[in-house]
Amino acid sequence: EDHQGLRASIEAFDNFDNIGLAQKLEKHELLEFRRIAAYLYKGNNRWKQSVELCKRDKLYKDCMIYASESRNVEIAEELIDWFLEEKNYECFAACLYTCYDLLRPDVVLELAWRNNIMDFAMPYMINSMREFNSRLDKLEQAETVRTENEEETQGQPT
């Protein structure tokens, strides 16, 4: 069957029942057609369905990409939790970077500690600490400048 032709048609045309087609393809026996179903769900902002379908088919890269594109913290955290349940620590680590800006460092740290996989989370934690330190430095600089400006303003006669 021609999954590439179907994908090209879906990308070229938009005047069709996306969800109806996705529901039919979701039950298809061939993996590539189920992958297209996940793509259609994603295109209709049904992120959770899209990620769940990818998880069922073990399309880990697609899971991570769709979770990241969803901009939804809950979906991203559920995905890293699922990788831990599956004991798929490499995908857990990869997801930390794919969904970096969605994940909360305290949640990542706790999950890694509880599952005894701190080595997988440590690069993420180091990067997060560096980012927090940079932000703090910027805030301190801005506060110093603001304080100096206030002192100059108060010292001038009006």
mmCIF file with all atom_site columns, C-alpha atoms in Angstrom:
data_model
loop_
_atom_site.group_PDB
_atom_site.id
_atom_site.type_symbol
_atom_site.label_atom_id
_atom_site.label_alt_id
_atom_site.label_comp_id
_atom_site.label_asym_id
_atom_site.label_entity_id
_atom_site.label_seq_id
_atom_site.pdbx_PDB_ins_code
_atom_site.Cartn_x
_atom_site.Cartn_y
_atom_site.Cartn_z
_atom_site.occupancy
_atom_site.B_iso_or_equiv
_atom_site.pdbx_formal_charge
_atom_site.auth_seq_id
_atom_site.auth_comp_id
_atom_site.auth_asym_id
_atom_site.auth_atom_id
_atom_site.pdbx_PDB_model_num
ATOM 1   C CA . GLU A 1 1   ? 0.000   0.000  0.000  1.00 0.00 ? 1   GLU A CA 1
ATOM 2   C CA . ASP A 1 2   ? 1.119   3.536  -0.757 1.00 0.00 ? 2   ASP A CA 1
ATOM 3   C CA . HIS A 1 3   ? 1.665   5.298  2.570  1.00 0.00 ? 3   HIS A CA 1
ATOM 4   C CA . GLN A 1 4   ? 4.009   7.849  0.965  1.00 0.00 ? 4   GLN A CA 1
ATOM 5   C CA . GLY A 1 5   ? 1.348   8.868  -1.544 1.00 0.00 ? 5   GLY A CA 1
ATOM 6   C CA . LEU A 1 6   ? -1.212  9.222  1.227  1.00 0.00 ? 6   LEU A CA 1
ATOM 7   C CA . ARG A 1 7   ? 1.148   11.336 3.312  1.00 0.00 ? 7   ARG A CA 1
ATOM 8   C CA . ALA A 1 8   ? 1.901   13.576 0.302  1.00 0.00 ? 8   ALA A CA 1
ATOM 9   C CA . SER A 1 9   ? -1.836  14.010 -0.370 1.00 0.00 ? 9   SER A CA 1
ATOM 10  C CA . ILE A 1 10  ? -2.504  14.871 3.281  1.00 0.00 ? 10  ILE A CA 1
ATOM 11  C CA . GLU A 1 11  ? 0.215   17.517 3.218  1.00 0.00 ? 11  GLU A CA 1
ATOM 12  C CA . ALA A 1 12  ? -0.984  18.929 -0.119 1.00 0.00 ? 12  ALA A CA 1
ATOM 13  C CA . PHE A 1 13  ? -4.734  19.018 0.570  1.00 0.00 ? 13  PHE A CA 1
ATOM 14  C CA . ASP A 1 14  ? -6.749  19.983 3.616  1.00 0.00 ? 14  ASP A CA 1
ATOM 15  C CA . ASN A 1 15  ? -10.356 19.605 2.471  1.00 0.00 ? 15  ASN A CA 1
ATOM 16  C CA . PHE A 1 16  ? -11.083 16.207 4.036  1.00 0.00 ? 16  PHE A CA 1
ATOM 17  C CA . ASP A 1 17  ? -12.165 14.720 7.369  1.00 0.00 ? 17  ASP A CA 1
ATOM 18  C CA . ASN A 1 18  ? -8.821  14.584 9.174  1.00 0.00 ? 18  ASN A CA 1
ATOM 19  C CA . ILE A 1 19  ? -10.139 12.990 12.337 1.00 0.00 ? 19  ILE A CA 1
ATOM 20  C CA . GLY A 1 20  ? -12.243 10.416 10.489 1.00 0.00 ? 20  GLY A CA 1
ATOM 21  C CA . LEU A 1 21  ? -9.227  9.380  8.424  1.00 0.00 ? 21  LEU A CA 1
ATOM 22  C CA . ALA A 1 22  ? -7.012  9.292  11.527 1.00 0.00 ? 22  ALA A CA 1
ATOM 23  C CA . GLN A 1 23  ? -9.491  7.015  13.298 1.00 0.00 ? 23  GLN A CA 1
ATOM 24  C CA . LYS A 1 24  ? -9.492  4.604  10.366 1.00 0.00 ? 24  LYS A CA 1
ATOM 25  C CA . LEU A 1 25  ? -5.712  4.647  9.981  1.00 0.00 ? 25  LEU A CA 1
ATOM 26  C CA . GLU A 1 26  ? -5.157  4.189  13.700 1.00 0.00 ? 26  GLU A CA 1
ATOM 27  C CA . LYS A 1 27  ? -6.472  0.628  13.379 1.00 0.00 ? 27  LYS A CA 1
ATOM 28  C CA . HIS A 1 28  ? -4.517  -0.184 10.199 1.00 0.00 ? 28  HIS A CA 1
ATOM 29  C CA . GLU A 1 29  ? -2.243  -3.227 10.275 1.00 0.00 ? 29  GLU A CA 1
ATOM 30  C CA . LEU A 1 30  ? 0.748   -1.402 8.778  1.00 0.00 ? 30  LEU A CA 1
ATOM 31  C CA . LEU A 1 31  ? 2.866   0.765  11.056 1.00 0.00 ? 31  LEU A CA 1
ATOM 32  C CA . GLU A 1 32  ? 3.361   3.617  8.570  1.00 0.00 ? 32  GLU A CA 1
ATOM 33  C CA . PHE A 1 33  ? -0.397  4.143  8.283  1.00 0.00 ? 33  PHE A CA 1
ATOM 34  C CA . ARG A 1 34  ? -0.723  4.301  12.080 1.00 0.00 ? 34  ARG A CA 1
ATOM 35  C CA . ARG A 1 35  ? 2.138   6.792  12.038 1.00 0.00 ? 35  ARG A CA 1
ATOM 36  C CA . ILE A 1 36  ? 0.113   8.928  9.602  1.00 0.00 ? 36  ILE A CA 1
ATOM 37  C CA . ALA A 1 37  ? -2.839  8.705  12.024 1.00 0.00 ? 37  ALA A CA 1
ATOM 38  C CA . ALA A 1 38  ? -0.626  10.112 14.797 1.00 0.00 ? 38  ALA A CA 1
ATOM 39  C CA . TYR A 1 39  ? 0.493   12.870 12.414 1.00 0.00 ? 39  TYR A CA 1
ATOM 40  C CA . LEU A 1 40  ? -3.152  13.736 11.666 1.00 0.00 ? 40  LEU A CA 1
ATOM 41  C CA . TYR A 1 41  ? -4.036  13.858 15.358 1.00 0.00 ? 41  TYR A CA 1
ATOM 42  C CA . LYS A 1 42  ? -1.062  16.163 15.912 1.00 0.00 ? 42  LYS A CA 1
ATOM 43  C CA . GLY A 1 43  ? -2.244  18.416 13.097 1.00 0.00 ? 43  GLY A CA 1
ATOM 44  C CA . ASN A 1 44  ? -5.615  18.744 14.844 1.00 0.00 ? 44  ASN A CA 1
ATOM 45  C CA . ASN A 1 45  ? -4.095  19.563 18.240 1.00 0.00 ? 45  ASN A CA 1
ATOM 46  C CA . ARG A 1 46  ? -5.005  16.176 19.650 1.00 0.00 ? 46  ARG A CA 1
ATOM 47  C CA . TRP A 1 47  ? -1.570  15.863 21.143 1.00 0.00 ? 47  TRP A CA 1
ATOM 48  C CA . LYS A 1 48  ? -2.379  13.294 23.796 1.00 0.00 ? 48  LYS A CA 1
ATOM 49  C CA . GLN A 1 49  ? -3.930  10.899 21.245 1.00 0.00 ? 49  GLN A CA 1
ATOM 50  C CA . SER A 1 50  ? -0.984  11.414 18.950 1.00 0.00 ? 50  SER A CA 1
ATOM 51  C CA . VAL A 1 51  ? 1.589   10.645 21.644 1.00 0.00 ? 51  VAL A CA 1
ATOM 52  C CA . GLU A 1 52  ? -0.396  7.653  22.940 1.00 0.00 ? 52  GLU A CA 1
ATOM 53  C CA . LEU A 1 53  ? -0.591  6.161  19.449 1.00 0.00 ? 53  LEU A CA 1
ATOM 54  C CA . CYS A 1 54  ? 3.154   6.600  18.985 1.00 0.00 ? 54  CYS A CA 1
ATOM 55  C CA . LYS A 1 55  ? 3.809   4.987  22.373 1.00 0.00 ? 55  LYS A CA 1
ATOM 56  C CA . ARG A 1 56  ? 1.714   1.938  21.416 1.00 0.00 ? 56  ARG A CA 1
ATOM 57  C CA . ASP A 1 57  ? 3.776   1.520  18.252 1.00 0.00 ? 57  ASP A CA 1
ATOM 58  C CA . LYS A 1 58  ? 7.074   2.266  20.016 1.00 0.00 ? 58  LYS A CA 1
ATOM 59  C CA . LEU A 1 59  ? 7.748   5.273  17.797 1.00 0.00 ? 59  LEU A CA 1
ATOM 60  C CA . TYR A 1 60  ? 9.839   6.900  20.499 1.00 0.00 ? 60  TYR A CA 1
ATOM 61  C CA . LYS A 1 61  ? 11.270  9.737  18.430 1.00 0.00 ? 61  LYS A CA 1
ATOM 62  C CA . ASP A 1 62  ? 7.796   10.724 17.233 1.00 0.00 ? 62  ASP A CA 1
ATOM 63  C CA . CYS A 1 63  ? 6.530   10.589 20.852 1.00 0.00 ? 63  CYS A CA 1
ATOM 64  C CA . MET A 1 64  ? 9.181   13.018 21.959 1.00 0.00 ? 64  MET A CA 1
ATOM 65  C CA . ILE A 1 65  ? 8.743   15.379 19.014 1.00 0.00 ? 65  ILE A CA 1
ATOM 66  C CA . TYR A 1 66  ? 4.951   15.515 19.366 1.00 0.00 ? 66  TYR A CA 1
ATOM 67  C CA . ALA A 1 67  ? 5.173   16.016 23.144 1.00 0.00 ? 67  ALA A CA 1
ATOM 68  C CA . SER A 1 68  ? 7.605   18.881 22.584 1.00 0.00 ? 68  SER A CA 1
ATOM 69  C CA . GLU A 1 69  ? 5.461   20.463 19.871 1.00 0.00 ? 69  GLU A CA 1
ATOM 70  C CA . SER A 1 70  ? 2.384   20.221 22.107 1.00 0.00 ? 70  SER A CA 1
ATOM 71  C CA . ARG A 1 71  ? 3.906   22.831 24.488 1.00 0.00 ? 71  ARG A CA 1
ATOM 72  C CA . ASN A 1 72  ? 2.059   20.936 27.251 1.00 0.00 ? 72  ASN A CA 1
ATOM 73  C CA . VAL A 1 73  ? 3.952   20.257 30.489 1.00 0.00 ? 73  VAL A CA 1
ATOM 74  C CA . GLU A 1 74  ? 1.595   17.452 31.503 1.00 0.00 ? 74  GLU A CA 1
ATOM 75  C CA . ILE A 1 75  ? 2.097   15.513 28.261 1.00 0.00 ? 75  ILE A CA 1
ATOM 76  C CA . ALA A 1 76  ? 5.886   15.864 28.477 1.00 0.00 ? 76  ALA A CA 1
ATOM 77  C CA . GLU A 1 77  ? 6.010   14.753 32.112 1.00 0.00 ? 77  GLU A CA 1
ATOM 78  C CA . GLU A 1 78  ? 3.699   11.810 31.438 1.00 0.00 ? 78  GLU A CA 1
ATOM 79  C CA . LEU A 1 79  ? 6.015   10.752 28.630 1.00 0.00 ? 79  LEU A CA 1
ATOM 80  C CA . ILE A 1 80  ? 9.181   10.758 30.753 1.00 0.00 ? 80  ILE A CA 1
ATOM 81  C CA . ASP A 1 81  ? 7.263   8.889  33.451 1.00 0.00 ? 81  ASP A CA 1
ATOM 82  C CA . TRP A 1 82  ? 6.189   6.302  30.849 1.00 0.00 ? 82  TRP A CA 1
ATOM 83  C CA . PHE A 1 83  ? 9.782   5.848  29.674 1.00 0.00 ? 83  PHE A CA 1
ATOM 84  C CA . LEU A 1 84  ? 10.717  5.109  33.279 1.00 0.00 ? 84  LEU A CA 1
ATOM 85  C CA . GLU A 1 85  ? 7.896   2.585  33.646 1.00 0.00 ? 85  GLU A CA 1
ATOM 86  C CA . GLU A 1 86  ? 9.194   0.880  30.512 1.00 0.00 ? 86  GLU A CA 1
ATOM 87  C CA . LYS A 1 87  ? 12.741  1.052  31.943 1.00 0.00 ? 87  LYS A CA 1
ATOM 88  C CA . ASN A 1 88  ? 13.794  2.792  28.756 1.00 0.00 ? 88  ASN A CA 1
ATOM 89  C CA . TYR A 1 89  ? 16.364  5.070  30.354 1.00 0.00 ? 89  TYR A CA 1
ATOM 90  C CA . GLU A 1 90  ? 18.025  6.133  27.113 1.00 0.00 ? 90  GLU A CA 1
ATOM 91  C CA . CYS A 1 91  ? 14.732  7.509  25.795 1.00 0.00 ? 91  CYS A CA 1
ATOM 92  C CA . PHE A 1 92  ? 14.138  9.141  29.189 1.00 0.00 ? 92  PHE A CA 1
ATOM 93  C CA . ALA A 1 93  ? 17.444  10.993 28.793 1.00 0.00 ? 93  ALA A CA 1
ATOM 94  C CA . ALA A 1 94  ? 16.718  11.907 25.166 1.00 0.00 ? 94  ALA A CA 1
ATOM 95  C CA . CYS A 1 95  ? 13.285  13.211 26.136 1.00 0.00 ? 95  CYS A CA 1
ATOM 96  C CA . LEU A 1 96  ? 14.841  15.481 28.766 1.00 0.00 ? 96  LEU A CA 1
ATOM 97  C CA . TYR A 1 97  ? 16.461  17.426 25.941 1.00 0.00 ? 97  TYR A CA 1
ATOM 98  C CA . THR A 1 98  ? 13.699  17.131 23.370 1.00 0.00 ? 98  THR A CA 1
ATOM 99  C CA . CYS A 1 99  ? 11.185  18.518 25.881 1.00 0.00 ? 99  CYS A CA 1
ATOM 100 C CA . TYR A 1 100 ? 13.747  20.580 27.816 1.00 0.00 ? 100 TYR A CA 1
ATOM 101 C CA . ASP A 1 101 ? 11.763  23.799 28.103 1.00 0.00 ? 101 ASP A CA 1
ATOM 102 C CA . LEU A 1 102 ? 8.592   21.967 29.212 1.00 0.00 ? 102 LEU A CA 1
ATOM 103 C CA . LEU A 1 103 ? 10.063  19.844 31.989 1.00 0.00 ? 103 LEU A CA 1
ATOM 104 C CA . ARG A 1 104 ? 10.461  21.072 35.534 1.00 0.00 ? 104 ARG A CA 1
ATOM 105 C CA . PRO A 1 105 ? 13.903  20.310 36.983 1.00 0.00 ? 105 PRO A CA 1
ATOM 106 C CA . ASP A 1 106 ? 12.492  19.349 40.394 1.00 0.00 ? 106 ASP A CA 1
ATOM 107 C CA . VAL A 1 107 ? 10.265  16.715 38.769 1.00 0.00 ? 107 VAL A CA 1
ATOM 108 C CA . VAL A 1 108 ? 13.153  15.366 36.684 1.00 0.00 ? 108 VAL A CA 1
ATOM 109 C CA . LEU A 1 109 ? 15.435  15.233 39.715 1.00 0.00 ? 109 LEU A CA 1
ATOM 110 C CA . GLU A 1 110 ? 12.865  13.403 41.826 1.00 0.00 ? 110 GLU A CA 1
ATOM 111 C CA . LEU A 1 111 ? 12.073  10.848 39.119 1.00 0.00 ? 111 LEU A CA 1
ATOM 112 C CA . ALA A 1 112 ? 15.747  10.184 38.466 1.00 0.00 ? 112 ALA A CA 1
ATOM 113 C CA . TRP A 1 113 ? 16.496  9.820  42.168 1.00 0.00 ? 113 TRP A CA 1
ATOM 114 C CA . ARG A 1 114 ? 13.526  7.497  42.827 1.00 0.00 ? 114 ARG A CA 1
ATOM 115 C CA . ASN A 1 115 ? 14.516  5.298  39.887 1.00 0.00 ? 115 ASN A CA 1
ATOM 116 C CA . ASN A 1 116 ? 18.226  5.336  40.727 1.00 0.00 ? 116 ASN A CA 1
ATOM 117 C CA . ILE A 1 117 ? 19.213  6.770  37.333 1.00 0.00 ? 117 ILE A CA 1
ATOM 118 C CA . MET A 1 118 ? 20.873  10.025 38.305 1.00 0.00 ? 118 MET A CA 1
ATOM 119 C CA . ASP A 1 119 ? 23.558  9.474  35.644 1.00 0.00 ? 119 ASP A CA 1
ATOM 120 C CA . PHE A 1 120 ? 20.902  9.762  32.926 1.00 0.00 ? 120 PHE A CA 1
ATOM 121 C CA . ALA A 1 121 ? 19.493  12.996 34.357 1.00 0.00 ? 121 ALA A CA 1
ATOM 122 C CA . MET A 1 122 ? 22.726  14.682 35.440 1.00 0.00 ? 122 MET A CA 1
ATOM 123 C CA . PRO A 1 123 ? 23.555  16.387 32.093 1.00 0.00 ? 123 PRO A CA 1
ATOM 124 C CA . TYR A 1 124 ? 20.031  17.866 32.070 1.00 0.00 ? 124 TYR A CA 1
ATOM 125 C CA . MET A 1 125 ? 20.387  18.991 35.693 1.00 0.00 ? 125 MET A CA 1
ATOM 126 C CA . ILE A 1 126 ? 23.784  20.599 35.038 1.00 0.00 ? 126 ILE A CA 1
ATOM 127 C CA . ASN A 1 127 ? 22.360  22.458 32.050 1.00 0.00 ? 127 ASN A CA 1
ATOM 128 C CA . SER A 1 128 ? 19.353  23.598 34.111 1.00 0.00 ? 128 SER A CA 1
ATOM 129 C CA . MET A 1 129 ? 21.581  24.862 36.916 1.00 0.00 ? 129 MET A CA 1
ATOM 130 C CA . ARG A 1 130 ? 23.685  26.782 34.411 1.00 0.00 ? 130 ARG A CA 1
ATOM 131 C CA . GLU A 1 131 ? 20.567  28.350 32.933 1.00 0.00 ? 131 GLU A CA 1
ATOM 132 C CA . PHE A 1 132 ? 19.256  29.311 36.386 1.00 0.00 ? 132 PHE A CA 1
ATOM 133 C CA . ASN A 1 133 ? 22.609  30.851 37.321 1.00 0.00 ? 133 ASN A CA 1
ATOM 134 C CA . SER A 1 134 ? 22.652  32.895 34.108 1.00 0.00 ? 134 SER A CA 1
ATOM 135 C CA . ARG A 1 135 ? 19.141  34.163 34.806 1.00 0.00 ? 135 ARG A CA 1
ATOM 136 C CA . LEU A 1 136 ? 20.053  35.032 38.374 1.00 0.00 ? 136 LEU A CA 1
ATOM 137 C CA . ASP A 1 137 ? 23.154  36.920 37.219 1.00 0.00 ? 137 ASP A CA 1
ATOM 138 C CA . LYS A 1 138 ? 21.037  38.956 34.794 1.00 0.00 ? 138 LYS A CA 1
ATOM 139 C CA . LEU A 1 139 ? 18.522  39.775 37.524 1.00 0.00 ? 139 LEU A CA 1
ATOM 140 C CA . GLU A 1 140 ? 21.294  40.852 39.883 1.00 0.00 ? 140 GLU A CA 1
ATOM 141 C CA . GLN A 1 141 ? 22.795  43.097 37.194 1.00 0.00 ? 141 GLN A CA 1
ATOM 142 C CA . ALA A 1 142 ? 19.408  44.651 36.442 1.00 0.00 ? 142 ALA A CA 1
ATOM 143 C CA . GLU A 1 143 ? 18.796  45.250 40.150 1.00 0.00 ? 143 GLU A CA 1
ATOM 144 C CA . THR A 1 144 ? 22.227  46.882 40.538 1.00 0.00 ? 144 THR A CA 1
ATOM 145 C CA . VAL A 1 145 ? 21.571  49.212 37.604 1.00 0.00 ? 145 VAL A CA 1
ATOM 146 C CA . ARG A 1 146 ? 18.092  50.052 38.938 1.00 0.00 ? 146 ARG A CA 1
ATOM 147 C CA . THR A 1 147 ? 19.469  50.809 42.400 1.00 0.00 ? 147 THR A CA 1
ATOM 148 C CA . GLU A 1 148 ? 22.233  53.033 40.972 1.00 0.00 ? 148 GLU A CA 1
ATOM 149 C CA . ASN A 1 149 ? 19.695  54.938 38.857 1.00 0.00 ? 149 ASN A CA 1
ATOM 150 C CA . GLU A 1 150 ? 17.445  55.482 41.887 1.00 0.00 ? 150 GLU A CA 1
ATOM 151 C CA . GLU A 1 151 ? 20.374  56.749 43.941 1.00 0.00 ? 151 GLU A CA 1
ATOM 152 C CA . GLU A 1 152 ? 21.367  59.198 41.171 1.00 0.00 ? 152 GLU A CA 1
ATOM 153 C CA . THR A 1 153 ? 17.782  60.404 40.871 1.00 0.00 ? 153 THR A CA 1
ATOM 154 C CA . GLN A 1 154 ? 17.433  60.931 44.619 1.00 0.00 ? 154 GLN A CA 1
ATOM 155 C CA . GLY A 1 155 ? 20.766  62.771 44.820 1.00 0.00 ? 155 GLY A CA 1
ATOM 156 C CA . GLN A 1 156 ? 19.721  65.365 42.224 1.00 0.00 ? 156 GLN A CA 1
ATOM 157 C CA . PRO A 1 157 ? 17.801  68.459 43.340 1.00 0.00 ? 157 PRO A CA 1
ATOM 158 C CA . THR A 1 158 ? 14.347  68.873 41.888 1.00 0.00 ? 158 THR A CA 1
#
